[in-house]
PDB file of C-alpha atoms and ligand atoms in Angstrom:
ATOM      1  CA  MET X  45     -57.828 113.382 -20.446  1.00 63.00           C
ATOM      2  CA  PRO X  46     -60.856 114.956 -22.179  1.00 67.00           C
ATOM      3  CA  GLU X  47     -61.304 114.144 -25.895  1.00 69.00           C
ATOM      4  CA  SER X  48     -60.941 117.864 -26.632  1.00 68.00           C
ATOM      5  CA  ASP X  49     -57.210 117.503 -25.800  1.00 76.00           C
ATOM      6  CA  TYR X  50     -56.586 115.201 -28.752  1.00 75.00           C
ATOM      7  CA  ALA X  51     -59.667 115.801 -30.971  1.00 78.00           C
ATOM      8  CA  HIS X  52     -57.588 117.909 -33.394  1.00 80.00           C
ATOM      9  CA  ARG X  53     -55.576 114.845 -34.428  1.00 85.00           C
ATOM     10  CA  VAL X  54     -58.489 112.393 -34.705  1.00 88.00           C
ATOM     11  CA  HIS X  55     -59.075 111.780 -38.434  1.00 89.00           C
ATOM     12  CA  ASP X  56     -62.155 110.022 -39.764  1.00 87.00           C
ATOM     13  CA  ILE X  57     -61.006 107.467 -42.332  1.00 86.00           C
ATOM     14  CA  SER X  58     -64.140 107.971 -44.435  1.00 77.00           C
ATOM     15  CA  GLU X  59     -62.895 111.463 -45.279  1.00 67.00           C
ATOM     16  CA  LEU X  60     -59.376 110.710 -46.385  1.00 60.00           C
ATOM     17  CA  SER X  61     -57.106 108.664 -48.493  1.00 74.00           C
ATOM     18  CA  ASP X  62     -54.113 109.261 -46.257  1.00 77.00           C
ATOM     19  CA  PRO X  63     -50.957 107.365 -47.292  1.00 81.00           C
ATOM     20  CA  ARG X  64     -50.283 106.718 -43.595  1.00 82.00           C
ATOM     21  CA  LEU X  65     -53.260 104.332 -43.731  1.00 85.00           C
ATOM     22  CA  ASP X  66     -51.271 102.109 -46.133  1.00 85.00           C
ATOM     23  CA  ASP X  67     -49.633 100.621 -43.030  1.00 87.00           C
ATOM     24  CA  TYR X  68     -52.961  98.893 -42.316  1.00 87.00           C
ATOM     25  CA  LEU X  69     -53.726  97.412 -45.748  1.00 82.00           C
ATOM     26  CA  ARG X  70     -54.293  93.649 -46.199  1.00 78.00           C
ATOM     27  CA  LEU X  71     -53.436  92.738 -42.631  1.00 75.00           C
ATOM     28  CA  SER X  72     -54.744  89.185 -42.959  1.00 76.00           C
ATOM     29  CA  GLU X  73     -52.236  88.279 -45.701  1.00 78.00           C
ATOM     30  CA  ALA X  74     -49.481  86.963 -43.462  1.00 77.00           C
ATOM     31  CA  ALA X  75     -46.776  86.251 -46.049  1.00 76.00           C
ATOM     32  CA  LEU X  76     -47.225  89.599 -47.763  1.00 76.00           C
ATOM     33  CA  ARG X  77     -47.278  91.481 -44.464  1.00 76.00           C
ATOM     34  CA  MET X  78     -44.166  89.755 -43.183  1.00 77.00           C
ATOM     35  CA  ARG X  79     -42.198  90.989 -46.207  1.00 79.00           C
ATOM     36  CA  SER X  80     -43.637  94.479 -46.324  1.00 81.00           C
ATOM     37  CA  ASP X  81     -43.574  95.089 -42.549  1.00 85.00           C
ATOM     38  CA  ILE X  82     -39.903  94.154 -42.307  1.00 84.00           C
ATOM     39  CA  GLU X  83     -39.095  96.325 -45.360  1.00 85.00           C
ATOM     40  CA  ASN X  84     -41.100  99.257 -43.972  1.00 87.00           C
ATOM     41  CA  GLY X  85     -39.680  98.867 -40.473  1.00 92.00           C
ATOM     42  CA  ILE X  86     -43.081  98.496 -38.813  1.00 93.00           C
ATOM     43  CA  TYR X  87     -45.266  95.963 -37.088  1.00 94.00           C
ATOM     44  CA  ILE X  88     -48.943  96.087 -36.189  1.00 92.00           C
ATOM     45  CA  ALA X  89     -49.940  95.943 -32.528  1.00 92.00           C
ATOM     46  CA  GLU X  90     -53.474  94.532 -32.247  1.00 90.00           C
ATOM     47  CA  SER X  91     -55.744  95.148 -29.233  1.00 89.00           C
ATOM     48  CA  THR X  92     -55.577  97.901 -26.673  1.00 90.00           C
ATOM     49  CA  MET X  93     -53.660  95.577 -24.320  1.00 90.00           C
ATOM     50  CA  VAL X  94     -50.926  94.866 -26.896  1.00 91.00           C
ATOM     51  CA  VAL X  95     -50.678  98.544 -27.873  1.00 94.00           C
ATOM     52  CA  GLN X  96     -50.256  99.455 -24.201  1.00 94.00           C
ATOM     53  CA  ARG X  97     -47.722  96.662 -23.624  1.00 93.00           C
ATOM     54  CA  ALA X  98     -45.700  97.681 -26.693  1.00 95.00           C
ATOM     55  CA  ILE X  99     -45.577 101.316 -25.616  1.00 96.00           C
ATOM     56  CA  SER X 100     -44.637 100.335 -22.067  1.00 95.00           C
ATOM     57  CA  MET X 101     -41.671  98.431 -23.599  1.00 93.00           C
ATOM     58  CA  GLY X 102     -40.476 101.647 -25.215  1.00 94.00           C
ATOM     59  CA  HIS X 103     -41.805 100.932 -28.706  1.00 96.00           C
ATOM     60  CA  VAL X 104     -42.898 103.964 -30.694  1.00 97.00           C
ATOM     61  CA  PRO X 105     -46.221 104.263 -32.585  1.00 97.00           C
ATOM     62  CA  ARG X 106     -46.494 105.794 -36.078  1.00 96.00           C
ATOM     63  CA  SER X 107     -50.284 105.978 -35.936  1.00 95.00           C
ATOM     64  CA  PHE X 108     -53.330 104.549 -34.164  1.00 96.00           C
ATOM     65  CA  LEU X 109     -56.417 103.069 -35.876  1.00 95.00           C
ATOM     66  CA  LEU X 110     -59.561 102.251 -33.948  1.00 93.00           C
ATOM     67  CA  ALA X 111     -63.337 102.455 -33.659  1.00 91.00           C
ATOM     68  CA  ARG X 112     -64.343 105.739 -32.018  1.00 90.00           C
ATOM     69  CA  LYS X 113     -65.811 104.007 -28.963  1.00 90.00           C
ATOM     70  CA  TYR X 114     -62.340 102.731 -27.955  1.00 91.00           C
ATOM     71  CA  LEU X 115     -60.738 106.194 -27.855  1.00 93.00           C
ATOM     72  CA  PRO X 116     -60.971 106.559 -24.034  1.00 92.00           C
ATOM     73  CA  GLN X 117     -59.005 103.323 -23.476  1.00 93.00           C
ATOM     74  CA  LEU X 118     -55.844 104.702 -25.080  1.00 95.00           C
ATOM     75  CA  GLU X 119     -55.882 108.263 -23.775  1.00 94.00           C
ATOM     76  CA  ALA X 120     -52.685 107.805 -21.765  1.00 94.00           C
ATOM     77  CA  GLU X 121     -50.883 106.561 -24.905  1.00 95.00           C
ATOM     78  CA  PHE X 122     -52.270 109.438 -27.011  1.00 95.00           C
ATOM     79  CA  ALA X 123     -50.973 111.877 -24.395  1.00 93.00           C
ATOM     80  CA  ARG X 124     -47.519 110.288 -24.469  1.00 95.00           C
ATOM     81  CA  PHE X 125     -47.231 110.712 -28.257  1.00 95.00           C
ATOM     82  CA  PRO X 126     -48.856 114.070 -29.023  1.00 92.00           C
ATOM     83  CA  GLU X 127     -47.638 114.160 -32.653  1.00 92.00           C
ATOM     84  CA  VAL X 128     -48.987 110.745 -33.660  1.00 95.00           C
ATOM     85  CA  PRO X 129     -52.197 110.708 -35.753  1.00 94.00           C
ATOM     86  CA  ILE X 130     -55.279 108.847 -34.554  1.00 95.00           C
ATOM     87  CA  PHE X 131     -57.503 107.358 -37.265  1.00 94.00           C
ATOM     88  CA  VAL X 132     -61.089 106.348 -36.456  1.00 94.00           C
ATOM     89  CA  GLY X 133     -63.745 104.622 -38.531  1.00 90.00           C
ATOM     90  CA  GLU X 134     -66.948 102.594 -38.485  1.00 88.00           C
ATOM     91  CA  ASP X 135     -66.538  98.817 -38.171  1.00 86.00           C
ATOM     92  CA  ALA X 136     -67.281  98.262 -41.878  1.00 86.00           C
ATOM     93  CA  GLN X 137     -64.717 100.884 -42.936  1.00 86.00           C
ATOM     94  CA  LEU X 138     -62.073  99.395 -40.684  1.00 86.00           C
ATOM     95  CA  GLN X 139     -62.784  95.951 -42.098  1.00 86.00           C
ATOM     96  CA  ALA X 140     -62.616  97.222 -45.684  1.00 85.00           C
ATOM     97  CA  LEU X 141     -59.230  98.818 -44.963  1.00 84.00           C
ATOM     98  CA  THR X 142     -57.574  96.035 -42.994  1.00 85.00           C
ATOM     99  CA  GLY X 143     -59.239  92.948 -44.492  1.00 83.00           C
ATOM    100  CA  PHE X 144     -60.496  91.559 -41.189  1.00 79.00           C
ATOM    101  CA  HIS X 145     -63.048  92.319 -38.496  1.00 80.00           C
ATOM    102  CA  LEU X 146     -61.424  94.443 -35.844  1.00 76.00           C
ATOM    103  CA  HIS X 147     -63.003  93.201 -32.645  1.00 71.00           C
ATOM    104  CA  ARG X 148     -60.144  93.767 -30.235  1.00 71.00           C
ATOM    105  CA  GLY X 149     -60.450  97.488 -29.887  1.00 77.00           C
ATOM    106  CA  ALA X 150     -57.491  99.099 -31.517  1.00 91.00           C
ATOM    107  CA  LEU X 151     -54.526  98.771 -33.829  1.00 93.00           C
ATOM    108  CA  ALA X 152     -51.323 100.751 -33.899  1.00 95.00           C
ATOM    109  CA  ALA X 153     -48.628 100.800 -36.565  1.00 95.00           C
ATOM    110  CA  MET X 154     -45.451 100.604 -34.481  1.00 96.00           C
ATOM    111  CA  GLU X 155     -41.835 101.280 -35.392  1.00 96.00           C
ATOM    112  CA  ARG X 156     -40.091  97.894 -35.466  1.00 95.00           C
ATOM    113  CA  PRO X 157     -37.502  97.948 -32.655  1.00 93.00           C
ATOM    114  CA  ALA X 158     -33.830  97.600 -33.563  1.00 91.00           C
ATOM    115  CA  GLY X 159     -32.590  94.004 -33.444  1.00 92.00           C
ATOM    116  CA  LEU X 160     -30.514  92.878 -30.457  1.00 96.00           C
ATOM    117  CA  ASP X 161     -26.839  92.062 -30.788  1.00 97.00           C
ATOM    118  CA  LEU X 162     -26.346  88.285 -30.991  1.00 98.00           C
ATOM    119  CA  ASP X 163     -23.036  88.159 -29.108  1.00 97.00           C
ATOM    120  CA  THR X 164     -24.390  90.273 -26.246  1.00 98.00           C
ATOM    121  CA  VAL X 165     -27.474  88.069 -25.966  1.00 98.00           C
ATOM    122  CA  LEU X 166     -25.359  84.891 -25.992  1.00 98.00           C
ATOM    123  CA  GLU X 167     -22.977  86.351 -23.424  1.00 98.00           C
ATOM    124  CA  ASN X 168     -25.805  87.160 -21.017  1.00 97.00           C
ATOM    125  CA  SER X 169     -27.829  83.943 -21.371  1.00 98.00           C
ATOM    126  CA  ILE X 170     -27.649  80.515 -19.736  1.00 97.00           C
ATOM    127  CA  ARG X 171     -30.618  78.872 -21.454  1.00 97.00           C
ATOM    128  CA  ILE X 172     -31.566  79.690 -25.029  1.00 98.00           C
ATOM    129  CA  ALA X 173     -34.042  78.216 -27.487  1.00 98.00           C
ATOM    130  CA  ILE X 174     -33.318  78.137 -31.216  1.00 98.00           C
ATOM    131  CA  LEU X 175     -36.453  77.970 -33.344  1.00 98.00           C
ATOM    132  CA  GLU X 176     -35.580  76.500 -36.720  1.00 98.00           C
ATOM    133  CA  ASP X 177     -37.818  77.445 -39.660  1.00 98.00           C
ATOM    134  CA  ILE X 178     -41.089  77.615 -37.673  1.00 98.00           C
ATOM    135  CA  ALA X 179     -43.774  78.092 -40.343  1.00 97.00           C
ATOM    136  CA  ASP X 180     -46.924  78.816 -38.368  1.00 96.00           C
ATOM    137  CA  HIS X 181     -47.457  82.126 -36.549  1.00 95.00           C
ATOM    138  CA  SER X 182     -49.613  80.535 -33.833  1.00 97.00           C
ATOM    139  CA  ASN X 183     -46.917  77.968 -33.081  1.00 98.00           C
ATOM    140  CA  LEU X 184     -44.299  80.701 -32.969  1.00 98.00           C
ATOM    141  CA  GLY X 185     -46.434  82.714 -30.543  1.00 97.00           C
ATOM    142  CA  ALA X 186     -46.972  79.659 -28.322  1.00 98.00           C
ATOM    143  CA  LEU X 187     -43.227  78.871 -28.405  1.00 98.00           C
ATOM    144  CA  LEU X 188     -42.373  82.401 -27.280  1.00 98.00           C
ATOM    145  CA  ARG X 189     -44.964  82.214 -24.515  1.00 97.00           C
ATOM    146  CA  SER X 190     -43.492  78.913 -23.275  1.00 98.00           C
ATOM    147  CA  ALA X 191     -39.971  80.305 -23.452  1.00 98.00           C
ATOM    148  CA  ALA X 192     -40.878  83.419 -21.484  1.00 97.00           C
ATOM    149  CA  GLY X 193     -43.038  81.608 -18.948  1.00 97.00           C
ATOM    150  CA  LEU X 194     -40.656  78.717 -18.283  1.00 97.00           C
ATOM    151  CA  GLY X 195     -37.453  80.690 -17.838  1.00 96.00           C
ATOM    152  CA  VAL X 196     -35.628  80.623 -21.189  1.00 98.00           C
ATOM    153  CA  ASP X 197     -33.310  83.655 -21.253  1.00 98.00           C
ATOM    154  CA  ALA X 198     -33.449  84.370 -24.991  1.00 98.00           C
ATOM    155  CA  VAL X 199     -34.714  82.941 -28.270  1.00 98.00           C
ATOM    156  CA  LEU X 200     -32.882  82.781 -31.596  1.00 98.00           C
ATOM    157  CA  ILE X 201     -34.928  82.361 -34.746  1.00 98.00           C
ATOM    158  CA  THR X 202     -33.551  81.198 -38.066  1.00 98.00           C
ATOM    159  CA  PRO X 203     -33.795  83.302 -41.247  1.00 96.00           C
ATOM    160  CA  GLN X 204     -36.676  81.150 -42.599  1.00 95.00           C
ATOM    161  CA  CYS X 205     -38.781  81.422 -39.452  1.00 96.00           C
ATOM    162  CA  VAL X 206     -42.026  83.441 -39.649  1.00 95.00           C
ATOM    163  CA  ASP X 207     -42.262  86.860 -38.011  1.00 94.00           C
ATOM    164  CA  PRO X 208     -42.507  87.055 -34.193  1.00 95.00           C
ATOM    165  CA  LEU X 209     -44.054  90.511 -34.587  1.00 95.00           C
ATOM    166  CA  TYR X 210     -46.831  89.466 -36.997  1.00 92.00           C
ATOM    167  CA  ARG X 211     -50.031  90.275 -35.124  1.00 88.00           C
ATOM    168  CA  ARG X 212     -51.127  86.623 -34.708  1.00 90.00           C
ATOM    169  CA  SER X 213     -47.721  85.667 -33.227  1.00 94.00           C
ATOM    170  CA  VAL X 214     -47.902  88.562 -30.795  1.00 93.00           C
ATOM    171  CA  ARG X 215     -51.503  87.728 -29.839  1.00 89.00           C
ATOM    172  CA  VAL X 216     -50.861  83.996 -29.263  1.00 93.00           C
ATOM    173  CA  SER X 217     -47.664  84.843 -27.370  1.00 94.00           C
ATOM    174  CA  MET X 218     -49.808  86.933 -24.981  1.00 91.00           C
ATOM    175  CA  GLY X 219     -47.482  89.839 -25.658  1.00 91.00           C
ATOM    176  CA  THR X 220     -44.301  87.924 -24.708  1.00 94.00           C
ATOM    177  CA  ALA X 221     -43.066  88.395 -28.310  1.00 96.00           C
ATOM    178  CA  LEU X 222     -42.590  92.011 -27.211  1.00 95.00           C
ATOM    179  CA  THR X 223     -40.912  91.283 -23.892  1.00 95.00           C
ATOM    180  CA  ILE X 224     -38.594  88.276 -24.290  1.00 97.00           C
ATOM    181  CA  ASP X 225     -35.176  88.868 -25.891  1.00 97.00           C
ATOM    182  CA  TRP X 226     -35.099  87.376 -29.389  1.00 98.00           C
ATOM    183  CA  VAL X 227     -32.711  87.655 -32.318  1.00 98.00           C
ATOM    184  CA  ARG X 228     -33.226  86.718 -35.974  1.00 97.00           C
ATOM    185  CA  LEU X 229     -30.078  84.930 -37.146  1.00 97.00           C
ATOM    186  CA  GLU X 230     -28.509  85.923 -40.451  1.00 95.00           C
ATOM    187  CA  SER X 231     -26.967  82.580 -41.350  1.00 96.00           C
ATOM    188  CA  TRP X 232     -28.281  79.133 -40.509  1.00 97.00           C
ATOM    189  CA  PRO X 233     -26.937  76.674 -39.543  1.00 97.00           C
ATOM    190  CA  GLY X 234     -23.719  78.728 -39.848  1.00 96.00           C
ATOM    191  CA  ASP X 235     -24.511  80.815 -36.753  1.00 97.00           C
ATOM    192  CA  LEU X 236     -24.524  77.660 -34.644  1.00 97.00           C
ATOM    193  CA  GLN X 237     -20.750  78.070 -34.539  1.00 97.00           C
ATOM    194  CA  ARG X 238     -21.161  81.423 -32.764  1.00 97.00           C
ATOM    195  CA  VAL X 239     -23.466  79.789 -30.219  1.00 98.00           C
ATOM    196  CA  ARG X 240     -20.808  77.142 -29.614  1.00 98.00           C
ATOM    197  CA  GLU X 241     -18.066  79.772 -29.222  1.00 98.00           C
ATOM    198  CA  HIS X 242     -20.076  81.216 -26.321  1.00 98.00           C
ATOM    199  CA  GLY X 243     -19.797  77.896 -24.502  1.00 97.00           C
ATOM    200  CA  PHE X 244     -23.249  76.440 -25.103  1.00 98.00           C
ATOM    201  CA  ARG X 245     -23.933  72.723 -25.075  1.00 97.00           C
ATOM    202  CA  ILE X 246     -26.126  72.330 -28.156  1.00 98.00           C
ATOM    203  CA  LEU X 247     -29.119  70.000 -27.993  1.00 98.00           C
ATOM    204  CA  ALA X 248     -31.601  69.237 -30.774  1.00 98.00           C
ATOM    205  CA  LEU X 249     -35.037  68.209 -29.611  1.00 98.00           C
ATOM    206  CA  GLU X 250     -35.698  65.571 -32.233  1.00 98.00           C
ATOM    207  CA  LEU X 251     -37.114  62.111 -32.732  1.00 96.00           C
ATOM    208  CA  THR X 252     -33.961  60.306 -33.805  1.00 95.00           C
ATOM    209  CA  GLU X 253     -32.952  56.752 -32.985  1.00 93.00           C
ATOM    210  CA  ASN X 254     -29.829  57.656 -31.045  1.00 93.00           C
ATOM    211  CA  ALA X 255     -31.502  60.430 -29.025  1.00 97.00           C
ATOM    212  CA  THR X 256     -31.098  60.708 -25.239  1.00 97.00           C
ATOM    213  CA  GLU X 257     -34.321  60.688 -23.247  1.00 97.00           C
ATOM    214  CA  LEU X 258     -35.057  64.164 -21.910  1.00 97.00           C
ATOM    215  CA  GLY X 259     -35.458  62.886 -18.344  1.00 95.00           C
ATOM    216  CA  ALA X 260     -31.921  61.442 -18.386  1.00 96.00           C
ATOM    217  CA  LEU X 261     -30.247  64.820 -18.936  1.00 95.00           C
ATOM    218  CA  GLN X 262     -28.632  66.304 -15.868  1.00 88.00           C
ATOM    219  CA  PRO X 263     -27.485  69.852 -16.589  1.00 90.00           C
ATOM    220  CA  GLN X 264     -24.654  71.110 -14.368  1.00 87.00           C
ATOM    221  CA  PRO X 265     -25.275  74.301 -12.394  1.00 83.00           C
ATOM    222  CA  GLY X 266     -24.521  77.285 -14.612  1.00 90.00           C
ATOM    223  CA  GLU X 267     -24.112  75.112 -17.719  1.00 96.00           C
ATOM    224  CA  LYS X 268     -25.086  77.001 -20.862  1.00 97.00           C
ATOM    225  CA  ILE X 269     -27.598  75.016 -22.928  1.00 98.00           C
ATOM    226  CA  ALA X 270     -29.107  75.745 -26.360  1.00 98.00           C
ATOM    227  CA  MET X 271     -32.270  73.821 -27.295  1.00 98.00           C
ATOM    228  CA  ILE X 272     -33.119  73.587 -30.998  1.00 98.00           C
ATOM    229  CA  LEU X 273     -36.737  72.960 -32.009  1.00 98.00           C
ATOM    230  CA  GLY X 274     -37.550  72.023 -35.573  1.00 98.00           C
ATOM    231  CA  ASN X 275     -40.013  72.866 -38.318  1.00 98.00           C
ATOM    232  CA  GLU X 276     -43.550  71.532 -37.859  1.00 98.00           C
ATOM    233  CA  GLY X 277     -43.468  69.224 -40.870  1.00 96.00           C
ATOM    234  CA  ARG X 278     -39.860  68.287 -41.507  1.00 97.00           C
ATOM    235  CA  GLY X 279     -38.384  68.489 -38.004  1.00 97.00           C
ATOM    236  CA  VAL X 280     -34.800  69.706 -37.413  1.00 98.00           C
ATOM    237  CA  ARG X 281     -32.789  69.890 -40.668  1.00 98.00           C
ATOM    238  CA  ALA X 282     -30.459  66.951 -41.333  1.00 97.00           C
ATOM    239  CA  GLU X 283     -27.498  69.329 -41.718  1.00 97.00           C
ATOM    240  CA  THR X 284     -28.209  70.894 -38.326  1.00 98.00           C
ATOM    241  CA  LEU X 285     -28.352  67.476 -36.692  1.00 97.00           C
ATOM    242  CA  THR X 286     -24.773  66.798 -37.822  1.00 97.00           C
ATOM    243  CA  MET X 287     -23.624  69.908 -35.917  1.00 97.00           C
ATOM    244  CA  VAL X 288     -25.260  69.398 -32.496  1.00 97.00           C
ATOM    245  CA  ASP X 289     -23.773  67.770 -29.397  1.00 97.00           C
ATOM    246  CA  GLU X 290     -26.758  65.561 -28.733  1.00 97.00           C
ATOM    247  CA  CYS X 291     -30.301  64.782 -29.845  1.00 98.00           C
ATOM    248  CA  VAL X 292     -32.916  64.661 -27.114  1.00 98.00           C
ATOM    249  CA  ILE X 293     -36.278  62.928 -27.295  1.00 97.00           C
ATOM    250  CA  ILE X 294     -39.440  63.183 -25.240  1.00 97.00           C
ATOM    251  CA  PRO X 295     -40.565  59.538 -25.192  1.00 96.00           C
ATOM    252  CA  MET X 296     -44.003  59.106 -26.739  1.00 95.00           C
ATOM    253  CA  ALA X 297     -46.798  56.710 -25.663  1.00 94.00           C
ATOM    254  CA  ARG X 298     -49.652  55.001 -27.531  1.00 94.00           C
ATOM    255  CA  GLU X 299     -47.803  55.102 -30.881  1.00 92.00           C
ATOM    256  CA  VAL X 300     -48.242  58.861 -31.115  1.00 93.00           C
ATOM    257  CA  ALA X 301     -45.494  59.934 -33.514  1.00 92.00           C
ATOM    258  CA  SER X 302     -44.642  63.353 -32.105  1.00 95.00           C
ATOM    259  CA  LEU X 303     -45.876  66.374 -30.178  1.00 97.00           C
ATOM    260  CA  ASN X 304     -46.803  69.736 -31.602  1.00 98.00           C
ATOM    261  CA  VAL X 305     -43.584  71.749 -31.557  1.00 98.00           C
ATOM    262  CA  ALA X 306     -44.888  74.259 -28.998  1.00 98.00           C
ATOM    263  CA  ALA X 307     -46.042  71.448 -26.691  1.00 98.00           C
ATOM    264  CA  ALA X 308     -42.622  69.777 -27.035  1.00 98.00           C
ATOM    265  CA  SER X 309     -40.928  73.063 -26.194  1.00 98.00           C
ATOM    266  CA  ALA X 310     -42.914  73.450 -22.976  1.00 98.00           C
ATOM    267  CA  VAL X 311     -41.911  69.961 -21.783  1.00 98.00           C
ATOM    268  CA  ALA X 312     -38.232  70.569 -22.602  1.00 98.00           C
ATOM    269  CA  PHE X 313     -38.109  74.083 -21.151  1.00 97.00           C
ATOM    270  CA  TRP X 314     -39.725  72.870 -17.926  1.00 96.00           C
ATOM    271  CA  GLN X 315     -37.210  70.055 -17.598  1.00 95.00           C
ATOM    272  CA  LEU X 316     -34.086  72.053 -18.511  1.00 95.00           C
ATOM    273  CA  CYS X 317     -34.793  75.540 -17.154  1.00 93.00           C
ATOM    274  CA  ARG X 318     -35.801  74.744 -13.577  1.00 83.00           C
TER     275      ARG X 318
HETATM  276  C1  SAM F 136     -44.050  68.062 -35.087  1.00 74.27           C
HETATM  277  S1  SAM F 136     -42.387  67.831 -34.885  1.00 74.27           S
HETATM  278  C2  SAM F 136     -41.827  67.321 -36.477  1.00 74.27           C
HETATM  279  C3  SAM F 136     -42.077  65.891 -36.679  1.00 74.27           C
HETATM  280  C4  SAM F 136     -41.588  65.412 -38.034  1.00 74.27           C
HETATM  281  N1  SAM F 136     -42.732  65.206 -38.848  1.00 74.27           N
HETATM  282  C5  SAM F 136     -40.791  64.162 -37.857  1.00 74.27           C
HETATM  283  O1  SAM F 136     -41.415  63.113 -37.856  1.00 74.27           O
HETATM  284  O2  SAM F 136     -39.605  64.274 -37.662  1.00 74.27           O
HETATM  285  C6  SAM F 136     -41.679  69.418 -34.807  1.00 74.27           C
HETATM  286  C7  SAM F 136     -40.608  69.562 -33.780  1.00 74.27           C
HETATM  287  O3  SAM F 136     -41.146  69.371 -32.485  1.00 74.27           O
HETATM  288  C8  SAM F 136     -40.175  68.803 -31.619  1.00 74.27           C
HETATM  289  N2  SAM F 136     -40.729  67.532 -31.095  1.00 74.27           N
HETATM  290  C9  SAM F 136     -41.981  67.084 -31.260  1.00 74.27           C
HETATM  291  N3  SAM F 136     -42.156  65.915 -30.609  1.00 74.27           N
HETATM  292  C10 SAM F 136     -40.983  65.639 -30.013  1.00 74.27           C
HETATM  293  C11 SAM F 136     -40.533  64.563 -29.191  1.00 74.27           C
HETATM  294  N4  SAM F 136     -41.342  63.576 -28.845  1.00 74.27           N
HETATM  295  N5  SAM F 136     -39.265  64.599 -28.745  1.00 74.27           N
HETATM  296  C12 SAM F 136     -38.418  65.611 -29.073  1.00 74.27           C
HETATM  297  N6  SAM F 136     -38.809  66.643 -29.857  1.00 74.27           N
HETATM  298  C13 SAM F 136     -40.061  66.667 -30.318  1.00 74.27           C
HETATM  299  C14 SAM F 136     -38.926  68.624 -32.443  1.00 74.27           C
HETATM  300  O4  SAM F 136     -38.083  69.732 -32.254  1.00 74.27           O
HETATM  301  C15 SAM F 136     -39.466  68.584 -33.863  1.00 74.27           C
HETATM  302  O5  SAM F 136     -38.490  68.968 -34.786  1.00 74.27           O
END
């Protein structure tokens, strides 16, 4: 596709104060972005690979923002969305706008996809992970990557959990935040009852005294299992622990107190999803 085909909608950001650029302001302020992105119904796809992956999943861009030299890499996506504006700028201008150095090619402001229906997801899943109050976007991304790569069917995240679509989560997840089925719960731990009604055996991965060793669990074929992983600092909430069927521990050596939550998830998913 020659640049002349889309040149008419390439806007130099030095020449405008376009309100559509507001979608890209203060991208490095995670807490602020999480609130405003959810309110505005958008998320930011970062890097040409993530933009391409998002569009291949059926997500819809509102605008593109990139350094001019990256234009050829996204020509197929520009052609697919002929009405969507393309903003270009020098590195320093892009940094001034977004608040960080844009070294992964491109950004796109994407329409946030509609949430999935919890009952449908629970109906169609055998293994699910429930991520309780995960506070760190890198951990959340790594958890989603483990879940996708090790065969978890779907992920539920609690209302206090950080945003799976924040750009660092998506990046660390290697794009699996866009491909694995996930649902943000509205009530926690209240929604655990709905998980139970769908026939799940509910396990909390947690370092409690009465916990069963992970290696001793023998899931029955077709048994529906939900695995809860807790907050990085506090672990699984005490109230949640009163509602689960069983606590499960990965035995630790050399007096190491615990694993990073994403590392723990990979061990548990490997053991319970094979
Ligand atoms: C870093 S840990 C929280 C540790 C917390 N400071 C405590 O001592 O309870 C975060 C989560 O990772 C999981 N986790 C980490 N190590 C684990 C282990 N050895 N066995 C089971 N779960 C583990 C649990 O889900 C836990 O809630």
